[in-house]
Amino acid sequence: MAPETPGNEPQALSNLLQENRRFAPPANLAAAANVTSAAYTEAAADRLAFWESAADRLTWAKRWETTLEWNAPFAKWFVGGELNVAYNCVDRHVEEGRGDKVAYHWEGEPEGDTRTLTYNDLKSEVSKAANALLELGVRKGDRVAVYMPMIPELPIAMLACARIGAVHSVVFGGFSATALKSRIDDADAKLVITADGGYRRGAPSALKPTVDEAVAECPQVEHVLVVRRTGQDVATNDKDVWWHDVVERQSDQHTAEPHDAEDPLYILYTSGTTGRPKGILHTTGGYLTQTAWTHHAVFDLKPETDIYWCTADIGWVTGHSYIVYGPLANGATSVIYEGTPDTPHRGRFWEIVQKYKITILYTAPTAIRTFMKWGDDIPAKYDMSSLRILGSVGEPINPEAYVWYREHIGHDRCPVVDTWWQTETGAIMISPLPGVTSGKPGAAMRPLPGISADVVDDQGNSVPDGGGGFLVIREPWPSMLRTIWGDDQRYIDTYWSRFDGMYFPGDGAKRDSDGDLWLLGRVDDVMLVSGHNISTTEVESALVSHPKVAEAAVVGATDPVTGQAIVSFVILRGTAEEGADIATELRNHVAKALGPIAKPRQILVVPELPKTRSGKIMRRLLRDVAENRSVGDVTTLADSTVMDLISEKLPSAK
Ligand code: 6R9
């Protein structure tokens, strides 16, 4: 179902927040940047030629004939071209003499549990895994479900699938047996790759029993390939084969055959806000072109000297595009960390930055707000002088979180790049360029070269500078989803029906008086208060700008007078006292920052907020609480006990 504007009289989003801070790129970074402002000019002059030159950064077995075939809304990029994704991510670096370079420094959650994989190592491991998949009967076009912790065998499994043309479908290691089963069924996967378990908050956490439960009801699954990670006891059955039995004995030689540019690479399920999960389909040539180019441009990656760390889970699209495909295609050295930021202590991330001398860090606003809550003194204990670029992804970054990230992690030396994109877009779409853009805290700034993003009103007309409305993409881009797996009609209905001829991602946005873009959250979350559409993001950012507030989530609850009224859930900073006056203080603070229209009706102090595994706040569940309904589907929550904690706090509602 396409997202709708709530209320009967949708109108442009009110534009409330004023932000005047600016951060110019450091001169030395600008002088040596991979991409300069010329890229915008070139792409504006000839968008397709721009993407052709980005595609030329890859190694093609056969060059394409047509750059784009567009039968709206179905795109084919680099038509007739052939390449192998695994060859591009691994073999070509070995062939070009970079085999001894480290591809991944892997840091397990238990301290001291580490592995280092060079591009040579990766080539042998991926080749062995590819040979094992073939032995297990997996062929080009077959689907393989992958349900694993953050261990090196996860990217190895993905690349092995890509190498032989099998389509992987990675399912978050935290999802339930029911969620896993429905994804295995939807993609009709014949093999599941998993592990006995992984480490989570200092203890082994089992995965295999969940797979057993799911696979018991999936007759189409022929084998389950199991990595031994924790060594815990696992029940085995006749579909199970151990990775160390089947993969280790394979030859480390495998010739990567070229695949068509439009052959499927992977499916990744995204739940969206409502309904059945959607299997987002990505293909080969365009996806790798855009993930590799954006990783090179947005992070200014210098493969010889940078040590890059993206803290996302590989089960999220951020991990697919910016831990696996983009960085490897560029020959980067990356860090992969298995565990959580607070294991065994709250300085673990900064210890990792110090240990590996990380130069580029890519993380999410939810993590940044957590670090703010834990206190400035924790990162201050570590040497973070190696850092040069900081990235953010997943939600709008509140201006205060941006400024904290710049100051306490980047020591005011490092540009912050706020990158807007989605599972569906495959790669970054809107972001500053670190050597070009003067950043504004909270703004994703401009569409990248080659991307035609716009903000439109309810009728689909472009809004003037200073206006707010709906984000749209006007032209196809190389890493766009090709369809929803098995459901072209749902693809059309969900993304291409709200505005004629435009892709609608479901996000609200505003364009400020300089023409820069600010993302304002999902339009399903927009509140309609006395006839004004108000974005949850802006009210949340106003709350987070109060020194006592660490995190905030805001929803619109039905109100007899104003239609909807603003209800806020806040987590206070470590040192802040709850106190009787906090609600009044925060309500007045918001009114002062944004105007009286945005003043919350209620402020509820809570210990936690409901979040997905990728850290997005699930406002739908808070809306249920605010409107006194029983709480809806919680299957995609990272921690399903959070809603109980919140409900317990309700009698103290202010
Ligand atoms: C990469 C990813 C996509 C949704 C997207 C938007 C939100 C992501 C953002 C952002 C504001 C950013 N989102 N990055 N909002 N600023 N920099 O997160 O993919 O999990 O599919 O989520 O996340 O609402 O529509 P996915």
Tab-separated table of C-alpha atoms in Angstrom, residues 115-373:
chain	number	residue	atom	x	y	z
A	115	ARG	CA	40.701	-12.708	12.196
A	116	THR	CA	42.373	-10.956	9.304
A	117	LEU	CA	41.461	-11.725	5.707
A	118	THR	CA	43.571	-10.420	2.850
A	119	TYR	CA	42.194	-10.256	-0.685
A	120	ASN	CA	44.179	-13.483	-1.346
A	121	ASP	CA	42.457	-15.161	1.603
A	122	LEU	CA	39.085	-13.894	0.490
A	123	LYS	CA	39.658	-15.266	-3.006
A	124	SER	CA	40.401	-18.783	-1.669
A	125	GLU	CA	37.554	-18.702	0.833
A	126	VAL	CA	34.992	-17.461	-1.664
A	127	SER	CA	36.163	-19.967	-4.292
A	128	LYS	CA	35.883	-22.852	-1.812
A	129	ALA	CA	32.434	-21.732	-0.739
A	130	ALA	CA	31.354	-21.379	-4.386
A	131	ASN	CA	32.554	-24.937	-5.101
A	132	ALA	CA	30.668	-26.163	-2.023
A	133	LEU	CA	27.443	-24.490	-3.153
A	134	LEU	CA	27.783	-26.188	-6.523
A	135	GLU	CA	28.338	-29.550	-4.813
A	136	LEU	CA	25.180	-28.955	-2.780
A	137	GLY	CA	23.259	-28.543	-6.016
A	138	VAL	CA	22.905	-24.755	-6.052
A	139	ARG	CA	22.824	-23.337	-9.577
A	140	LYS	CA	22.617	-19.916	-11.189
A	141	GLY	CA	19.292	-18.252	-10.404
A	142	ASP	CA	18.578	-20.434	-7.331
A	143	ARG	CA	17.805	-18.601	-4.090
A	144	VAL	CA	19.848	-19.084	-0.932
A	145	ALA	CA	18.659	-17.818	2.454
A	146	VAL	CA	21.436	-16.625	4.755
A	147	TYR	CA	20.780	-16.339	8.496
A	148	MET	CA	24.073	-15.652	10.214
A	149	PRO	CA	25.863	-13.630	12.856
A	150	MET	CA	28.444	-11.008	11.872
A	151	ILE	CA	31.277	-13.430	11.111
A	152	PRO	CA	33.559	-13.542	8.041
A	153	GLU	CA	31.601	-16.489	6.608
A	154	LEU	CA	28.676	-14.121	6.067
A	155	PRO	CA	30.290	-11.933	3.378
A	156	ILE	CA	32.043	-15.069	2.083
A	157	ALA	CA	28.649	-16.781	1.642
A	158	MET	CA	27.199	-13.727	-0.098
A	159	LEU	CA	30.148	-13.482	-2.492
A	160	ALA	CA	30.044	-17.237	-3.164
A	161	CYS	CA	26.397	-16.868	-4.234
A	162	ALA	CA	27.225	-13.837	-6.382
A	163	ARG	CA	30.103	-15.739	-7.943
A	164	ILE	CA	27.919	-18.578	-9.233
A	165	GLY	CA	24.899	-16.368	-9.951
A	166	ALA	CA	22.760	-17.676	-7.077
A	167	VAL	CA	20.539	-15.051	-5.450
A	168	HIS	CA	21.114	-14.501	-1.742
A	169	SER	CA	18.454	-13.416	0.682
A	170	VAL	CA	20.071	-12.382	3.942
A	171	VAL	CA	17.714	-12.446	6.923
A	172	PHE	CA	18.661	-10.590	10.109
A	173	GLY	CA	20.036	-12.994	12.727
A	174	GLY	CA	17.566	-11.605	15.245
A	175	PHE	CA	14.366	-12.469	13.408
A	176	SER	CA	12.003	-15.168	14.624
A	177	ALA	CA	11.401	-18.587	13.062
A	178	THR	CA	8.110	-17.313	11.622
A	179	ALA	CA	9.781	-14.319	9.991
A	180	LEU	CA	12.559	-16.536	8.620
A	181	LYS	CA	10.082	-19.125	7.309
A	182	SER	CA	7.995	-16.531	5.478
A	183	ARG	CA	11.126	-15.137	3.808
A	184	ILE	CA	12.400	-18.616	2.847
A	185	ASP	CA	8.970	-19.382	1.371
A	186	ASP	CA	8.527	-16.106	-0.481
A	187	ALA	CA	11.895	-16.505	-2.246
A	188	ASP	CA	11.519	-20.297	-2.518
A	189	ALA	CA	15.071	-20.818	-1.235
A	190	LYS	CA	16.595	-24.297	-1.627
A	191	LEU	CA	19.561	-23.791	0.703
A	192	VAL	CA	19.862	-22.057	4.075
A	193	ILE	CA	23.285	-20.975	5.346
A	194	THR	CA	23.512	-20.383	9.085
A	195	ALA	CA	25.708	-20.875	12.185
A	196	ASP	CA	25.283	-22.659	15.495
A	197	GLY	CA	25.085	-19.207	17.076
A	198	GLY	CA	26.816	-15.879	17.536
A	199	TYR	CA	27.981	-13.752	20.438
A	200	ARG	CA	25.593	-11.165	21.781
A	201	ARG	CA	26.259	-9.066	24.876
A	202	GLY	CA	28.946	-11.342	26.204
A	203	ALA	CA	27.231	-14.711	25.747
A	204	PRO	CA	26.692	-17.196	22.928
A	205	SER	CA	23.260	-16.830	21.434
A	206	ALA	CA	21.863	-19.756	19.441
A	207	LEU	CA	20.656	-19.415	15.840
A	208	LYS	CA	20.345	-23.010	14.714
A	209	PRO	CA	17.184	-23.903	16.730
A	210	THR	CA	15.354	-21.030	15.010
A	211	VAL	CA	16.453	-22.331	11.612
A	212	ASP	CA	15.329	-25.856	12.547
A	213	GLU	CA	11.921	-24.558	13.511
A	214	ALA	CA	11.572	-22.588	10.269
A	215	VAL	CA	12.956	-25.284	7.968
A	216	ALA	CA	10.735	-27.984	9.495
A	217	GLU	CA	7.931	-26.322	7.551
A	218	CYS	CA	9.887	-25.583	4.361
A	219	PRO	CA	10.025	-28.769	2.248
A	220	GLN	CA	11.733	-26.915	-0.618
A	221	VAL	CA	14.904	-26.467	1.485
A	222	GLU	CA	17.281	-29.268	0.501
A	223	HIS	CA	20.213	-28.483	2.777
A	224	VAL	CA	21.181	-26.343	5.735
A	225	LEU	CA	24.862	-25.368	5.725
A	226	VAL	CA	26.039	-24.650	9.275
A	227	VAL	CA	29.128	-22.711	10.356
A	228	ARG	CA	30.513	-23.633	13.773
A	229	ARG	CA	30.999	-20.310	15.502
A	230	THR	CA	30.237	-20.704	19.209
A	231	GLY	CA	30.694	-24.468	19.552
A	232	GLN	CA	27.456	-24.769	21.497
A	233	ASP	CA	25.488	-28.019	21.283
A	234	VAL	CA	23.193	-28.163	18.292
A	235	ALA	CA	20.656	-30.737	17.268
A	236	THR	CA	21.351	-31.936	13.725
A	237	ASN	CA	19.090	-33.547	11.175
A	238	ASP	CA	19.450	-35.076	7.735
A	239	LYS	CA	19.347	-31.738	5.882
A	240	ASP	CA	22.295	-30.356	7.868
A	241	VAL	CA	25.850	-30.192	6.619
A	242	TRP	CA	28.727	-28.518	8.461
A	243	TRP	CA	30.638	-25.744	6.744
A	244	HIS	CA	33.941	-27.183	8.019
A	245	ASP	CA	33.096	-30.578	6.466
A	246	VAL	CA	31.868	-29.377	3.101
A	247	VAL	CA	33.598	-26.062	2.410
A	248	GLU	CA	37.053	-26.681	3.854
A	249	ARG	CA	37.825	-29.685	1.646
A	250	GLN	CA	36.951	-27.864	-1.614
A	251	SER	CA	39.471	-26.625	-4.139
A	252	ASP	CA	40.403	-22.978	-3.684
A	253	GLN	CA	40.264	-22.533	-7.438
A	254	HIS	CA	37.046	-21.453	-9.106
A	255	THR	CA	36.680	-19.495	-12.306
A	256	ALA	CA	34.101	-16.752	-12.044
A	257	GLU	CA	31.803	-16.798	-15.071
A	258	PRO	CA	30.417	-13.468	-16.230
A	259	HIS	CA	26.734	-12.790	-15.571
A	260	ASP	CA	24.342	-10.496	-17.376
A	261	ALA	CA	24.234	-6.948	-15.990
A	262	GLU	CA	20.556	-7.496	-15.197
A	263	ASP	CA	20.880	-10.941	-13.591
A	264	PRO	CA	19.519	-10.865	-10.022
A	265	LEU	CA	22.168	-10.377	-7.330
A	266	TYR	CA	20.076	-10.477	-4.186
A	267	ILE	CA	16.720	-10.113	-2.504
A	268	LEU	CA	16.477	-8.223	0.774
A	269	TYR	CA	13.215	-8.082	2.680
A	270	THR	CA	12.087	-4.769	4.079
A	271	SER	CA	9.041	-4.663	6.281
A	272	GLY	CA	8.052	-1.073	5.631
A	273	THR	CA	5.465	0.213	8.027
A	274	THR	CA	2.574	-2.066	7.167
A	275	GLY	CA	1.820	-5.419	5.715
A	276	ARG	CA	3.746	-8.345	4.286
A	277	PRO	CA	7.520	-7.897	3.946
A	278	LYS	CA	8.583	-6.786	0.491
A	279	GLY	CA	11.388	-8.712	-1.235
A	280	ILE	CA	13.439	-5.914	-2.761
A	281	LEU	CA	15.267	-7.193	-5.842
A	282	HIS	CA	18.688	-5.858	-6.828
A	283	THR	CA	20.588	-6.837	-9.953
A	284	THR	CA	24.223	-6.967	-10.946
A	285	GLY	CA	25.796	-4.189	-13.038
A	286	GLY	CA	23.913	-1.070	-11.968
A	287	TYR	CA	23.958	-2.023	-8.299
A	288	LEU	CA	27.713	-2.545	-8.195
A	289	THR	CA	28.323	0.610	-10.248
A	290	GLN	CA	26.459	2.870	-7.859
A	291	THR	CA	27.521	1.249	-4.558
A	292	ALA	CA	31.177	1.418	-5.644
A	293	TRP	CA	30.983	4.994	-6.961
A	294	THR	CA	29.106	6.384	-3.958
A	295	HIS	CA	31.492	4.668	-1.546
A	296	HIS	CA	34.415	6.265	-3.414
A	297	ALA	CA	32.757	9.697	-3.563
A	298	VAL	CA	30.868	10.108	-0.284
A	299	PHE	CA	33.601	8.637	1.928
A	300	ASP	CA	36.462	9.910	-0.252
A	301	LEU	CA	37.914	6.430	0.067
A	302	LYS	CA	41.669	6.179	-0.522
A	303	PRO	CA	42.118	2.396	-0.671
A	304	GLU	CA	45.861	2.588	-0.008
A	305	THR	CA	45.636	4.438	3.292
A	306	ASP	CA	42.108	4.419	4.674
A	307	ILE	CA	40.799	1.984	7.276
A	308	TYR	CA	37.045	2.039	6.921
A	309	TRP	CA	34.466	0.868	9.448
A	310	CYS	CA	30.726	0.673	8.890
A	311	THR	CA	29.095	-0.438	12.146
A	312	ALA	CA	25.857	-1.686	10.551
A	313	ASP	CA	24.686	-5.279	10.606
A	314	ILE	CA	25.226	-6.995	7.251
A	315	GLY	CA	21.595	-8.135	7.463
A	316	TRP	CA	20.570	-4.534	6.770
A	317	VAL	CA	21.017	-2.962	3.336
A	318	THR	CA	23.711	-0.672	4.756
A	319	GLY	CA	25.807	-3.766	5.435
A	320	HIS	CA	25.173	-5.198	1.959
A	321	SER	CA	26.151	-2.015	0.121
A	322	TYR	CA	28.732	-0.490	2.482
A	323	ILE	CA	30.379	-3.428	4.255
A	324	VAL	CA	30.353	-5.925	1.412
A	325	TYR	CA	29.845	-4.729	-2.162
A	326	GLY	CA	30.917	-1.052	-2.316
A	327	PRO	CA	34.064	-1.307	-0.167
A	328	LEU	CA	35.264	-4.570	-1.738
A	329	ALA	CA	34.657	-3.325	-5.278
A	330	ASN	CA	36.900	-0.378	-4.356
A	331	GLY	CA	39.602	-2.588	-2.808
A	332	ALA	CA	39.131	-1.063	0.645
A	333	THR	CA	40.423	-2.305	3.985
A	334	SER	CA	37.440	-2.558	6.333
A	335	VAL	CA	36.726	-3.541	9.892
A	336	ILE	CA	33.802	-5.842	10.740
A	337	TYR	CA	32.706	-6.019	14.363
A	338	GLU	CA	30.490	-8.868	15.552
A	339	GLY	CA	29.062	-7.431	18.737
A	340	THR	CA	27.249	-4.597	20.470
A	341	PRO	CA	28.770	-1.208	21.439
A	342	ASP	CA	28.507	-1.886	25.183
A	343	THR	CA	30.258	-5.273	25.311
A	344	PRO	CA	32.250	-5.693	27.483
A	345	HIS	CA	32.189	-1.928	28.196
A	346	ARG	CA	30.757	1.283	26.763
A	347	GLY	CA	34.033	2.322	25.201
A	348	ARG	CA	34.257	-0.699	22.890
A	349	PHE	CA	33.640	1.251	19.650
A	350	TRP	CA	36.316	3.809	20.491
A	351	GLU	CA	38.715	1.081	21.510
A	352	ILE	CA	38.201	-0.404	18.022
A	353	VAL	CA	38.748	2.995	16.374
A	354	GLN	CA	41.988	3.391	18.339
A	355	LYS	CA	43.179	-0.180	17.744
A	356	TYR	CA	42.737	-0.225	13.975
A	357	LYS	CA	43.325	3.511	13.430
A	358	ILE	CA	39.985	3.859	11.703
A	359	THR	CA	39.925	6.793	9.278
A	360	ILE	CA	36.297	6.595	8.071
A	361	LEU	CA	33.448	5.719	10.424
A	362	TYR	CA	29.879	5.105	9.209
A	363	THR	CA	27.198	4.650	11.870
A	364	ALA	CA	23.568	5.505	12.703
A	365	PRO	CA	21.895	8.360	14.634
A	366	THR	CA	20.479	5.870	17.125
A	367	ALA	CA	24.043	4.851	18.065
A	368	ILE	CA	25.200	8.470	18.238
A	369	ARG	CA	22.336	9.391	20.585
A	370	THR	CA	23.170	6.396	22.757
A	371	PHE	CA	26.793	7.541	23.013
A	372	MET	CA	25.597	11.047	23.942
A	373	LYS	CA	23.466	9.497	26.663
